């Protein structure tokens, strides 16, 4: 049975392994930057199968009006089993008046509609200076971590 929890936060090595396996292109080769991502997030919800980290949501909210999910990662062996849905439902428990938004990974852009999320056309972004690697390059670089997830 999958267990969802808000605390304690998973260890960075477990997060890096899950991101490598899912794959969620994040700076997992830069532990300081990955740590800062979690140190400054006030929403971190994890999904566990026993002692194994199988899913993770990271974001921010003001707990009253707005919220942003910036990461939703689910181990491939657990995709299609309600883990992503459960993580997003846990976020909704943080407040009924919160409107949540997210930026979907290209691999998962069609996933959210069946959960009741609506596409938005009113958003804007200012691209980061260090672009993400291709999925192929990311998978090749971090295959050793993905095996640990």
PDB file of N, CA and C in Angstrom, residues 14-114:
ATOM      1  N   UNK A  14      17.919   9.842  -2.576  1.00  0.00           N
ATOM      2  CA  UNK A  14      16.683   9.156  -2.992  1.00  0.00           C
ATOM      3  C   UNK A  14      15.917  10.008  -3.998  1.00  0.00           C
ATOM      4  N   UNK A  15      15.903  11.328  -3.774  1.00  0.00           N
ATOM      5  CA  UNK A  15      15.240  12.232  -4.715  1.00  0.00           C
ATOM      6  C   UNK A  15      15.935  12.170  -6.071  1.00  0.00           C
ATOM      7  N   UNK A  16      17.261  12.241  -6.072  1.00  0.00           N
ATOM      8  CA  UNK A  16      18.017  12.203  -7.327  1.00  0.00           C
ATOM      9  C   UNK A  16      17.760  10.898  -8.078  1.00  0.00           C
ATOM     10  N   UNK A  17      17.726   9.793  -7.365  1.00  0.00           N
ATOM     11  CA  UNK A  17      17.478   8.499  -8.005  1.00  0.00           C
ATOM     12  C   UNK A  17      16.074   8.459  -8.614  1.00  0.00           C
ATOM     13  N   UNK A  18      15.075   8.957  -7.877  1.00  0.00           N
ATOM     14  CA  UNK A  18      13.706   8.981  -8.403  1.00  0.00           C
ATOM     15  C   UNK A  18      13.609   9.879  -9.631  1.00  0.00           C
ATOM     16  N   UNK A  19      14.225  11.053  -9.586  1.00  0.00           N
ATOM     17  CA  UNK A  19      14.184  11.956 -10.726  1.00  0.00           C
ATOM     18  C   UNK A  19      14.878  11.335 -11.941  1.00  0.00           C
ATOM     19  N   UNK A  20      15.963  10.621 -11.707  1.00  0.00           N
ATOM     20  CA  UNK A  20      16.663   9.957 -12.819  1.00  0.00           C
ATOM     21  C   UNK A  20      15.795   8.872 -13.434  1.00  0.00           C
ATOM     22  N   UNK A  21      15.081   8.123 -12.607  1.00  0.00           N
ATOM     23  CA  UNK A  21      14.255   7.013 -13.091  1.00  0.00           C
ATOM     24  C   UNK A  21      12.978   7.498 -13.761  1.00  0.00           C
ATOM     25  N   UNK A  22      12.399   8.598 -13.304  1.00  0.00           N
ATOM     26  CA  UNK A  22      11.053   8.965 -13.743  1.00  0.00           C
ATOM     27  C   UNK A  22      10.903   9.327 -15.222  1.00  0.00           C
ATOM     28  N   UNK A  23      11.700   9.876 -16.048  1.00  0.00           N
ATOM     29  CA  UNK A  23      12.766  10.818 -15.727  1.00  0.00           C
ATOM     30  C   UNK A  23      12.212  12.233 -15.611  1.00  0.00           C
ATOM     31  N   UNK A  24      12.671  12.946 -14.610  1.00  0.00           N
ATOM     32  CA  UNK A  24      12.323  14.346 -14.440  1.00  0.00           C
ATOM     33  C   UNK A  24      13.630  15.124 -14.495  1.00  0.00           C
ATOM     34  N   UNK A  25      13.801  15.873 -15.567  1.00  0.00           N
ATOM     35  CA  UNK A  25      15.076  16.568 -15.805  1.00  0.00           C
ATOM     36  C   UNK A  25      15.245  17.725 -14.824  1.00  0.00           C
ATOM     37  N   UNK A  26      15.995  17.449 -13.785  1.00  0.00           N
ATOM     38  CA  UNK A  26      16.332  18.433 -12.773  1.00  0.00           C
ATOM     39  C   UNK A  26      17.834  18.353 -12.535  1.00  0.00           C
ATOM     40  N   UNK A  27      18.426  19.333 -11.858  1.00  0.00           N
ATOM     41  CA  UNK A  27      19.888  19.365 -11.697  1.00  0.00           C
ATOM     42  C   UNK A  27      20.386  18.361 -10.656  1.00  0.00           C
ATOM     43  N   UNK A  28      20.156  17.083 -10.921  1.00  0.00           N
ATOM     44  CA  UNK A  28      20.515  16.055  -9.941  1.00  0.00           C
ATOM     45  C   UNK A  28      22.017  15.814  -9.870  1.00  0.00           C
ATOM     46  N   UNK A  29      22.761  16.322 -10.827  1.00  0.00           N
ATOM     47  CA  UNK A  29      24.212  16.239 -10.766  1.00  0.00           C
ATOM     48  C   UNK A  29      24.825  17.372  -9.952  1.00  0.00           C
ATOM     49  N   UNK A  30      24.006  18.266  -9.413  1.00  0.00           N
ATOM     50  CA  UNK A  30      24.443  19.414  -8.619  1.00  0.00           C
ATOM     51  C   UNK A  30      23.726  19.344  -7.265  1.00  0.00           C
ATOM     52  N   UNK A  31      24.277  18.584  -6.304  1.00  0.00           N
ATOM     53  CA  UNK A  31      23.595  18.390  -5.013  1.00  0.00           C
ATOM     54  C   UNK A  31      23.256  19.696  -4.285  1.00  0.00           C
ATOM     55  N   UNK A  32      24.117  20.708  -4.383  1.00  0.00           N
ATOM     56  CA  UNK A  32      23.831  21.973  -3.699  1.00  0.00           C
ATOM     57  C   UNK A  32      22.577  22.633  -4.275  1.00  0.00           C
ATOM     58  N   UNK A  33      22.463  22.625  -5.596  1.00  0.00           N
ATOM     59  CA  UNK A  33      21.292  23.236  -6.237  1.00  0.00           C
ATOM     60  C   UNK A  33      20.039  22.411  -5.953  1.00  0.00           C
ATOM     61  N   UNK A  34      20.157  21.088  -6.020  1.00  0.00           N
ATOM     62  CA  UNK A  34      19.010  20.232  -5.708  1.00  0.00           C
ATOM     63  C   UNK A  34      18.562  20.448  -4.262  1.00  0.00           C
ATOM     64  N   UNK A  35      19.520  20.537  -3.347  1.00  0.00           N
ATOM     65  CA  UNK A  35      19.187  20.795  -1.950  1.00  0.00           C
ATOM     66  C   UNK A  35      18.485  22.127  -1.768  1.00  0.00           C
ATOM     67  N   UNK A  36      18.953  23.162  -2.464  1.00  0.00           N
ATOM     68  CA  UNK A  36      18.326  24.477  -2.367  1.00  0.00           C
ATOM     69  C   UNK A  36      16.891  24.442  -2.889  1.00  0.00           C
ATOM     70  N   UNK A  37      16.654  23.654  -3.930  1.00  0.00           N
ATOM     71  CA  UNK A  37      15.295  23.520  -4.469  1.00  0.00           C
ATOM     72  C   UNK A  37      14.338  23.039  -3.386  1.00  0.00           C
ATOM     73  N   UNK A  38      14.794  22.110  -2.567  1.00  0.00           N
ATOM     74  CA  UNK A  38      13.934  21.558  -1.518  1.00  0.00           C
ATOM     75  C   UNK A  38      13.945  22.398  -0.250  1.00  0.00           C
ATOM     76  N   UNK A  39      15.061  23.051   0.037  1.00  0.00           N
ATOM     77  CA  UNK A  39      15.121  23.922   1.213  1.00  0.00           C
ATOM     78  C   UNK A  39      14.143  25.078   1.098  1.00  0.00           C
ATOM     79  N   UNK A  40      13.893  25.545  -0.119  1.00  0.00           N
ATOM     80  CA  UNK A  40      13.059  26.728  -0.321  1.00  0.00           C
ATOM     81  C   UNK A  40      11.635  26.404  -0.763  1.00  0.00           C
ATOM     82  N   UNK A  41      11.315  25.149  -0.895  1.00  0.00           N
ATOM     83  CA  UNK A  41       9.949  24.752  -1.247  1.00  0.00           C
ATOM     84  C   UNK A  41       9.151  24.550   0.037  1.00  0.00           C
ATOM     85  N   UNK A  42       7.933  25.067   0.071  1.00  0.00           N
ATOM     86  CA  UNK A  42       7.118  24.823   1.268  1.00  0.00           C
ATOM     87  C   UNK A  42       6.067  23.740   1.045  1.00  0.00           C
ATOM     88  N   UNK A  43       6.102  23.110  -0.120  1.00  0.00           N
ATOM     89  CA  UNK A  43       5.270  21.947  -0.397  1.00  0.00           C
ATOM     90  C   UNK A  43       6.198  20.826  -0.877  1.00  0.00           C
ATOM     91  N   UNK A  44       6.335  19.804  -0.073  1.00  0.00           N
ATOM     92  CA  UNK A  44       7.066  18.594  -0.452  1.00  0.00           C
ATOM     93  C   UNK A  44       6.235  17.424   0.054  1.00  0.00           C
ATOM     94  N   UNK A  45       5.682  16.674  -0.879  1.00  0.00           N
ATOM     95  CA  UNK A  45       4.836  15.528  -0.543  1.00  0.00           C
ATOM     96  C   UNK A  45       5.462  14.306  -1.189  1.00  0.00           C
ATOM     97  N   UNK A  46       5.667  13.270  -0.397  1.00  0.00           N
ATOM     98  CA  UNK A  46       6.321  12.070  -0.909  1.00  0.00           C
ATOM     99  C   UNK A  46       5.373  10.878  -0.854  1.00  0.00           C
ATOM    100  N   UNK A  47       5.629   9.906  -1.720  1.00  0.00           N
ATOM    101  CA  UNK A  47       4.859   8.665  -1.773  1.00  0.00           C
ATOM    102  C   UNK A  47       5.837   7.518  -1.557  1.00  0.00           C
ATOM    103  N   UNK A  48       5.465   6.604  -0.679  1.00  0.00           N
ATOM    104  CA  UNK A  48       6.352   5.520  -0.262  1.00  0.00           C
ATOM    105  C   UNK A  48       5.664   4.169  -0.400  1.00  0.00           C
ATOM    106  N   UNK A  49       6.413   3.204  -0.850  1.00  0.00           N
ATOM    107  CA  UNK A  49       6.014   1.801  -0.811  1.00  0.00           C
ATOM    108  C   UNK A  49       6.985   1.150   0.164  1.00  0.00           C
ATOM    109  N   UNK A  50       6.575   1.005   1.403  1.00  0.00           N
ATOM    110  CA  UNK A  50       7.494   0.572   2.446  1.00  0.00           C
ATOM    111  C   UNK A  50       8.536   1.651   2.657  1.00  0.00           C
ATOM    112  N   UNK A  51       9.794   1.304   2.481  1.00  0.00           N
ATOM    113  CA  UNK A  51      10.893   2.267   2.636  1.00  0.00           C
ATOM    114  C   UNK A  51      11.359   2.846   1.298  1.00  0.00           C
ATOM    115  N   UNK A  52      10.680   2.490   0.215  1.00  0.00           N
ATOM    116  CA  UNK A  52      11.079   2.934  -1.121  1.00  0.00           C
ATOM    117  C   UNK A  52      10.318   4.181  -1.528  1.00  0.00           C
ATOM    118  N   UNK A  53      11.054   5.244  -1.899  1.00  0.00           N
ATOM    119  CA  UNK A  53      10.454   6.460  -2.426  1.00  0.00           C
ATOM    120  C   UNK A  53       9.979   6.181  -3.848  1.00  0.00           C
ATOM    121  N   UNK A  54       8.662   6.311  -4.086  1.00  0.00           N
ATOM    122  CA  UNK A  54       8.111   5.992  -5.406  1.00  0.00           C
ATOM    123  C   UNK A  54       7.458   7.190  -6.080  1.00  0.00           C
ATOM    124  N   UNK A  55       7.310   8.293  -5.366  1.00  0.00           N
ATOM    125  CA  UNK A  55       6.715   9.475  -5.956  1.00  0.00           C
ATOM    126  C   UNK A  55       7.019  10.702  -5.123  1.00  0.00           C
ATOM    127  N   UNK A  56       6.963  11.873  -5.787  1.00  0.00           N
ATOM    128  CA  UNK A  56       7.311  13.110  -5.099  1.00  0.00           C
ATOM    129  C   UNK A  56       6.666  14.295  -5.810  1.00  0.00           C
ATOM    130  N   UNK A  57       6.102  15.198  -5.025  1.00  0.00           N
ATOM    131  CA  UNK A  57       5.604  16.480  -5.526  1.00  0.00           C
ATOM    132  C   UNK A  57       6.311  17.583  -4.753  1.00  0.00           C
ATOM    133  N   UNK A  58       6.742  18.618  -5.490  1.00  0.00           N
ATOM    134  CA  UNK A  58       7.418  19.759  -4.870  1.00  0.00           C
ATOM    135  C   UNK A  58       6.806  21.032  -5.415  1.00  0.00           C
ATOM    136  N   UNK A  59       6.616  22.022  -4.549  1.00  0.00           N
ATOM    137  CA  UNK A  59       6.063  23.295  -4.992  1.00  0.00           C
ATOM    138  C   UNK A  59       6.018  24.326  -3.889  1.00  0.00           C
ATOM    139  N   UNK A  60       5.167  25.324  -4.099  1.00  0.00           N
ATOM    140  CA  UNK A  60       4.988  26.416  -3.145  1.00  0.00           C
ATOM    141  C   UNK A  60       3.517  26.779  -3.075  1.00  0.00           C
ATOM    142  N   UNK A  61       3.132  27.298  -1.911  1.00  0.00           N
ATOM    143  CA  UNK A  61       1.794  27.862  -1.756  1.00  0.00           C
ATOM    144  C   UNK A  61       1.817  28.926  -0.671  1.00  0.00           C
ATOM    145  N   UNK A  62       0.855  29.840  -0.759  1.00  0.00           N
ATOM    146  CA  UNK A  62       0.659  30.815   0.312  1.00  0.00           C
ATOM    147  C   UNK A  62      -0.389  30.297   1.302  1.00  0.00           C
ATOM    148  N   UNK A  63      -0.902  29.093   1.066  1.00  0.00           N
ATOM    149  CA  UNK A  63      -1.890  28.407   1.911  1.00  0.00           C
ATOM    150  C   UNK A  63      -3.236  29.122   1.971  1.00  0.00           C
ATOM    151  N   UNK A  64      -3.469  30.061   1.057  1.00  0.00           N
ATOM    152  CA  UNK A  64      -4.729  30.788   1.076  1.00  0.00           C
ATOM    153  C   UNK A  64      -5.339  30.968  -0.309  1.00  0.00           C
ATOM    154  N   UNK A  65      -4.487  31.222  -1.334  1.00  0.00           N
ATOM    155  CA  UNK A  65      -5.043  31.619  -2.613  1.00  0.00           C
ATOM    156  C   UNK A  65      -4.346  30.960  -3.800  1.00  0.00           C
ATOM    157  N   UNK A  66      -3.021  30.906  -3.791  1.00  0.00           N
ATOM    158  CA  UNK A  66      -2.265  30.398  -4.936  1.00  0.00           C
ATOM    159  C   UNK A  66      -1.314  29.275  -4.538  1.00  0.00           C
ATOM    160  N   UNK A  67      -1.103  28.365  -5.481  1.00  0.00           N
ATOM    161  CA  UNK A  67      -0.131  27.293  -5.299  1.00  0.00           C
ATOM    162  C   UNK A  67       0.447  26.887  -6.636  1.00  0.00           C
ATOM    163  N   UNK A  68       1.671  26.398  -6.598  1.00  0.00           N
ATOM    164  CA  UNK A  68       2.367  26.000  -7.818  1.00  0.00           C
ATOM    165  C   UNK A  68       3.049  24.657  -7.588  1.00  0.00           C
ATOM    166  N   UNK A  69       2.764  23.693  -8.428  1.00  0.00           N
ATOM    167  CA  UNK A  69       3.447  22.403  -8.411  1.00  0.00           C
ATOM    168  C   UNK A  69       4.524  22.470  -9.483  1.00  0.00           C
ATOM    169  N   UNK A  70       5.776  22.409  -9.062  1.00  0.00           N
ATOM    170  CA  UNK A  70       6.857  22.501 -10.048  1.00  0.00           C
ATOM    171  C   UNK A  70       7.454  21.141 -10.364  1.00  0.00           C
ATOM    172  N   UNK A  71       7.276  20.150  -9.513  1.00  0.00           N
ATOM    173  CA  UNK A  71       7.767  18.798  -9.788  1.00  0.00           C
ATOM    174  C   UNK A  71       6.702  17.782  -9.410  1.00  0.00           C
ATOM    175  N   UNK A  72       6.458  16.848 -10.295  1.00  0.00           N
ATOM    176  CA  UNK A  72       5.659  15.668  -9.992  1.00  0.00           C
ATOM    177  C   UNK A  72       6.391  14.501 -10.635  1.00  0.00           C
ATOM    178  N   UNK A  73       7.002  13.670  -9.801  1.00  0.00           N
ATOM    179  CA  UNK A  73       7.792  12.539 -10.287  1.00  0.00           C
ATOM    180  C   UNK A  73       7.225  11.253  -9.716  1.00  0.00           C
ATOM    181  N   UNK A  74       7.048  10.259 -10.581  1.00  0.00           N
ATOM    182  CA  UNK A  74       6.578   8.941 -10.161  1.00  0.00           C
ATOM    183  C   UNK A  74       7.485   7.905 -10.810  1.00  0.00           C
ATOM    184  N   UNK A  75       7.963   6.978 -10.002  1.00  0.00           N
ATOM    185  CA  UNK A  75       8.821   5.906 -10.523  1.00  0.00           C
ATOM    186  C   UNK A  75       8.056   5.150 -11.613  1.00  0.00           C
ATOM    187  N   UNK A  76       8.715   4.813 -12.721  1.00  0.00           N
ATOM    188  CA  UNK A  76       8.020   4.129 -13.823  1.00  0.00           C
ATOM    189  C   UNK A  76       7.283   2.857 -13.402  1.00  0.00           C
ATOM    190  N   UNK A  77       7.802   2.123 -12.439  1.00  0.00           N
ATOM    191  CA  UNK A  77       7.137   0.891 -11.989  1.00  0.00           C
ATOM    192  C   UNK A  77       5.833   1.179 -11.255  1.00  0.00           C
ATOM    193  N   UNK A  78       5.602   2.439 -10.870  1.00  0.00           N
ATOM    194  CA  UNK A  78       4.401   2.802 -10.115  1.00  0.00           C
ATOM    195  C   UNK A  78       3.485   3.724 -10.913  1.00  0.00           C
ATOM    196  N   UNK A  79       3.848   4.076 -12.137  1.00  0.00           N
ATOM    197  CA  UNK A  79       2.986   4.907 -12.962  1.00  0.00           C
ATOM    198  C   UNK A  79       1.743   4.118 -13.351  1.00  0.00           C
ATOM    199  N   UNK A  80       0.615   4.801 -13.394  1.00  0.00           N
ATOM    200  CA  UNK A  80      -0.653   4.146 -13.712  1.00  0.00           C
ATOM    201  C   UNK A  80      -1.305   3.488 -12.510  1.00  0.00           C
ATOM    202  N   UNK A  81      -0.757   3.709 -11.321  1.00  0.00           N
ATOM    203  CA  UNK A  81      -1.291   3.092 -10.102  1.00  0.00           C
ATOM    204  C   UNK A  81      -1.851   4.109  -9.116  1.00  0.00           C
ATOM    205  N   UNK A  82      -2.075   5.339  -9.573  1.00  0.00           N
ATOM    206  CA  UNK A  82      -2.693   6.362  -8.732  1.00  0.00           C
ATOM    207  C   UNK A  82      -1.737   7.154  -7.860  1.00  0.00           C
ATOM    208  N   UNK A  83      -0.441   6.974  -8.035  1.00  0.00           N
ATOM    209  CA  UNK A  83       0.526   7.688  -7.202  1.00  0.00           C
ATOM    210  C   UNK A  83       0.523   9.179  -7.521  1.00  0.00           C
ATOM    211  N   UNK A  84       0.582   9.542  -8.796  1.00  0.00           N
ATOM    212  CA  UNK A  84       0.547  10.950  -9.174  1.00  0.00           C
ATOM    213  C   UNK A  84      -0.738  11.617  -8.722  1.00  0.00           C
ATOM    214  N   UNK A  85      -1.839  10.953  -8.948  1.00  0.00           N
ATOM    215  CA  UNK A  85      -3.140  11.474  -8.502  1.00  0.00           C
ATOM    216  C   UNK A  85      -3.129  11.683  -6.990  1.00  0.00           C
ATOM    217  N   UNK A  86      -2.610  10.708  -6.252  1.00  0.00           N
ATOM    218  CA  UNK A  86      -2.567  10.819  -4.795  1.00  0.00           C
ATOM    219  C   UNK A  86      -1.715  11.987  -4.322  1.00  0.00           C
ATOM    220  N   UNK A  87      -0.578  12.207  -4.973  1.00  0.00           N
ATOM    221  CA  UNK A  87       0.277  13.337  -4.604  1.00  0.00           C
ATOM    222  C   UNK A  87      -0.438  14.659  -4.835  1.00  0.00           C
ATOM    223  N   UNK A  88      -1.130  14.793  -5.974  1.00  0.00           N
ATOM    224  CA  UNK A  88      -1.855  16.027  -6.260  1.00  0.00           C
ATOM    225  C   UNK A  88      -3.051  16.209  -5.327  1.00  0.00           C
ATOM    226  N   UNK A  89      -3.709  15.123  -4.945  1.00  0.00           N
ATOM    227  CA  UNK A  89      -4.812  15.219  -3.988  1.00  0.00           C
ATOM    228  C   UNK A  89      -4.297  15.648  -2.621  1.00  0.00           C
ATOM    229  N   UNK A  90      -3.125  15.172  -2.233  1.00  0.00           N
ATOM    230  CA  UNK A  90      -2.513  15.606  -0.972  1.00  0.00           C
ATOM    231  C   UNK A  90      -2.252  17.105  -0.995  1.00  0.00           C
ATOM    232  N   UNK A  91      -1.793  17.630  -2.125  1.00  0.00           N
ATOM    233  CA  UNK A  91      -1.567  19.076  -2.228  1.00  0.00           C
ATOM    234  C   UNK A  91      -2.875  19.826  -2.011  1.00  0.00           C
ATOM    235  N   UNK A  92      -3.951  19.304  -2.532  1.00  0.00           N
ATOM    236  CA  UNK A  92      -5.257  19.971  -2.386  1.00  0.00           C
ATOM    237  C   UNK A  92      -5.706  20.046  -0.934  1.00  0.00           C
ATOM    238  N   UNK A  93      -5.198  19.149  -0.083  1.00  0.00           N
ATOM    239  CA  UNK A  93      -5.578  19.192   1.339  1.00  0.00           C
ATOM    240  C   UNK A  93      -4.964  20.390   2.060  1.00  0.00           C
ATOM    241  N   UNK A  94      -4.056  21.105   1.418  1.00  0.00           N
ATOM    242  CA  UNK A  94      -3.408  22.247   2.060  1.00  0.00           C
ATOM    243  C   UNK A  94      -4.317  23.465   2.139  1.00  0.00           C
ATOM    244  N   UNK A  95      -5.429  23.444   1.436  1.00  0.00           N
ATOM    245  CA  UNK A  95      -6.389  24.537   1.533  1.00  0.00           C
ATOM    246  C   UNK A  95      -7.380  24.509   0.402  1.00  0.00           C
ATOM    247  N   UNK A  96      -8.680  24.596   0.725  1.00  0.00           N
ATOM    248  CA  UNK A  96      -9.709  24.527  -0.319  1.00  0.00           C
ATOM    249  C   UNK A  96      -9.757  25.767  -1.198  1.00  0.00           C
ATOM    250  N   UNK A  97      -9.197  26.879  -0.758  1.00  0.00           N
ATOM    251  CA  UNK A  97      -9.242  28.109  -1.536  1.00  0.00           C
ATOM    252  C   UNK A  97      -8.034  28.309  -2.435  1.00  0.00           C
ATOM    253  N   UNK A  98      -7.167  27.311  -2.524  1.00  0.00           N
ATOM    254  CA  UNK A  98      -5.951  27.444  -3.320  1.00  0.00           C
ATOM    255  C   UNK A  98      -6.216  27.035  -4.766  1.00  0.00           C
ATOM    256  N   UNK A  99      -5.825  27.888  -5.696  1.00  0.00           N
ATOM    257  CA  UNK A  99      -5.816  27.532  -7.111  1.00  0.00           C
ATOM    258  C   UNK A  99      -4.410  27.054  -7.449  1.00  0.00           C
ATOM    259  N   UNK A 100      -4.294  25.815  -7.889  1.00  0.00           N
ATOM    260  CA  UNK A 100      -2.991  25.225  -8.209  1.00  0.00           C
ATOM    261  C   UNK A 100      -2.717  25.345  -9.698  1.00  0.00           C
ATOM    262  N   UNK A 101      -1.480  25.650 -10.043  1.00  0.00           N
ATOM    263  CA  UNK A 101      -1.015  25.637 -11.423  1.00  0.00           C
ATOM    264  C   UNK A 101       0.253  24.794 -11.475  1.00  0.00           C
ATOM    265  N   UNK A 102       0.588  24.334 -12.664  1.00  0.00           N
ATOM    266  CA  UNK A 102       1.829  23.583 -12.830  1.00  0.00           C
ATOM    267  C   UNK A 102       2.334  23.726 -14.240  1.00  0.00           C
ATOM    268  N   UNK A 103       3.599  23.454 -14.404  1.00  0.00           N
ATOM    269  CA  UNK A 103       4.226  23.417 -15.714  1.00  0.00           C
ATOM    270  C   UNK A 103       4.542  21.953 -15.998  1.00  0.00           C
ATOM    271  N   UNK A 104       3.859  21.379 -16.962  1.00  0.00           N
ATOM    272  CA  UNK A 104       3.975  19.946 -17.226  1.00  0.00           C
ATOM    273  C   UNK A 104       5.237  19.611 -18.008  1.00  0.00           C
ATOM    274  N   UNK A 105       5.833  18.497 -17.655  1.00  0.00           N
ATOM    275  CA  UNK A 105       6.920  17.934 -18.439  1.00  0.00           C
ATOM    276  C   UNK A 105       6.374  17.580 -19.821  1.00  0.00           C
ATOM    277  N   UNK A 106       7.174  17.731 -20.871  1.00  0.00           N
ATOM    278  CA  UNK A 106       6.699  17.328 -22.202  1.00  0.00           C
ATOM    279  C   UNK A 106       6.242  15.869 -22.247  1.00  0.00           C
ATOM    280  N   UNK A 107       6.834  15.013 -21.408  1.00  0.00           N
ATOM    281  CA  UNK A 107       6.437  13.602 -21.390  1.00  0.00           C
ATOM    282  C   UNK A 107       5.072  13.384 -20.746  1.00  0.00           C
ATOM    283  N   UNK A 108       4.612  14.355 -19.947  1.00  0.00           N
ATOM    284  CA  UNK A 108       3.369  14.158 -19.189  1.00  0.00           C
ATOM    285  C   UNK A 108       2.304  15.210 -19.491  1.00  0.00           C
ATOM    286  N   UNK A 109       2.465  15.955 -20.561  1.00  0.00           N
ATOM    287  CA  UNK A 109       1.542  17.070 -20.781  1.00  0.00           C
ATOM    288  C   UNK A 109       0.095  16.629 -20.938  1.00  0.00           C
ATOM    289  N   UNK A 110      -0.160  15.418 -21.390  1.00  0.00           N
ATOM    290  CA  UNK A 110      -1.540  14.947 -21.554  1.00  0.00           C
ATOM    291  C   UNK A 110      -2.085  14.247 -20.309  1.00  0.00           C
ATOM    292  N   UNK A 111      -1.268  14.062 -19.305  1.00  0.00           N
ATOM    293  CA  UNK A 111      -1.646  13.325 -18.099  1.00  0.00           C
ATOM    294  C   UNK A 111      -2.697  14.061 -17.268  1.00  0.00           C
ATOM    295  N   UNK A 112      -2.591  15.350 -17.153  1.00  0.00           N
ATOM    296  CA  UNK A 112      -3.355  16.100 -16.159  1.00  0.00           C
ATOM    297  C   UNK A 112      -4.834  16.280 -16.500  1.00  0.00           C
ATOM    298  N   UNK A 113      -5.188  16.256 -17.766  1.00  0.00           N
ATOM    299  CA  UNK A 113      -6.594  16.466 -18.148  1.00  0.00           C
ATOM    300  C   UNK A 113      -7.503  15.420 -17.528  1.00  0.00           C
ATOM    301  N   UNK A 114      -7.076  14.157 -17.499  1.00  0.00           N
ATOM    302  CA  UNK A 114      -7.966  13.118 -16.950  1.00  0.00           C
ATOM    303  C   UNK A 114      -8.110  13.219 -15.431  1.00  0.00           C
TER     304      UNK A 114
END
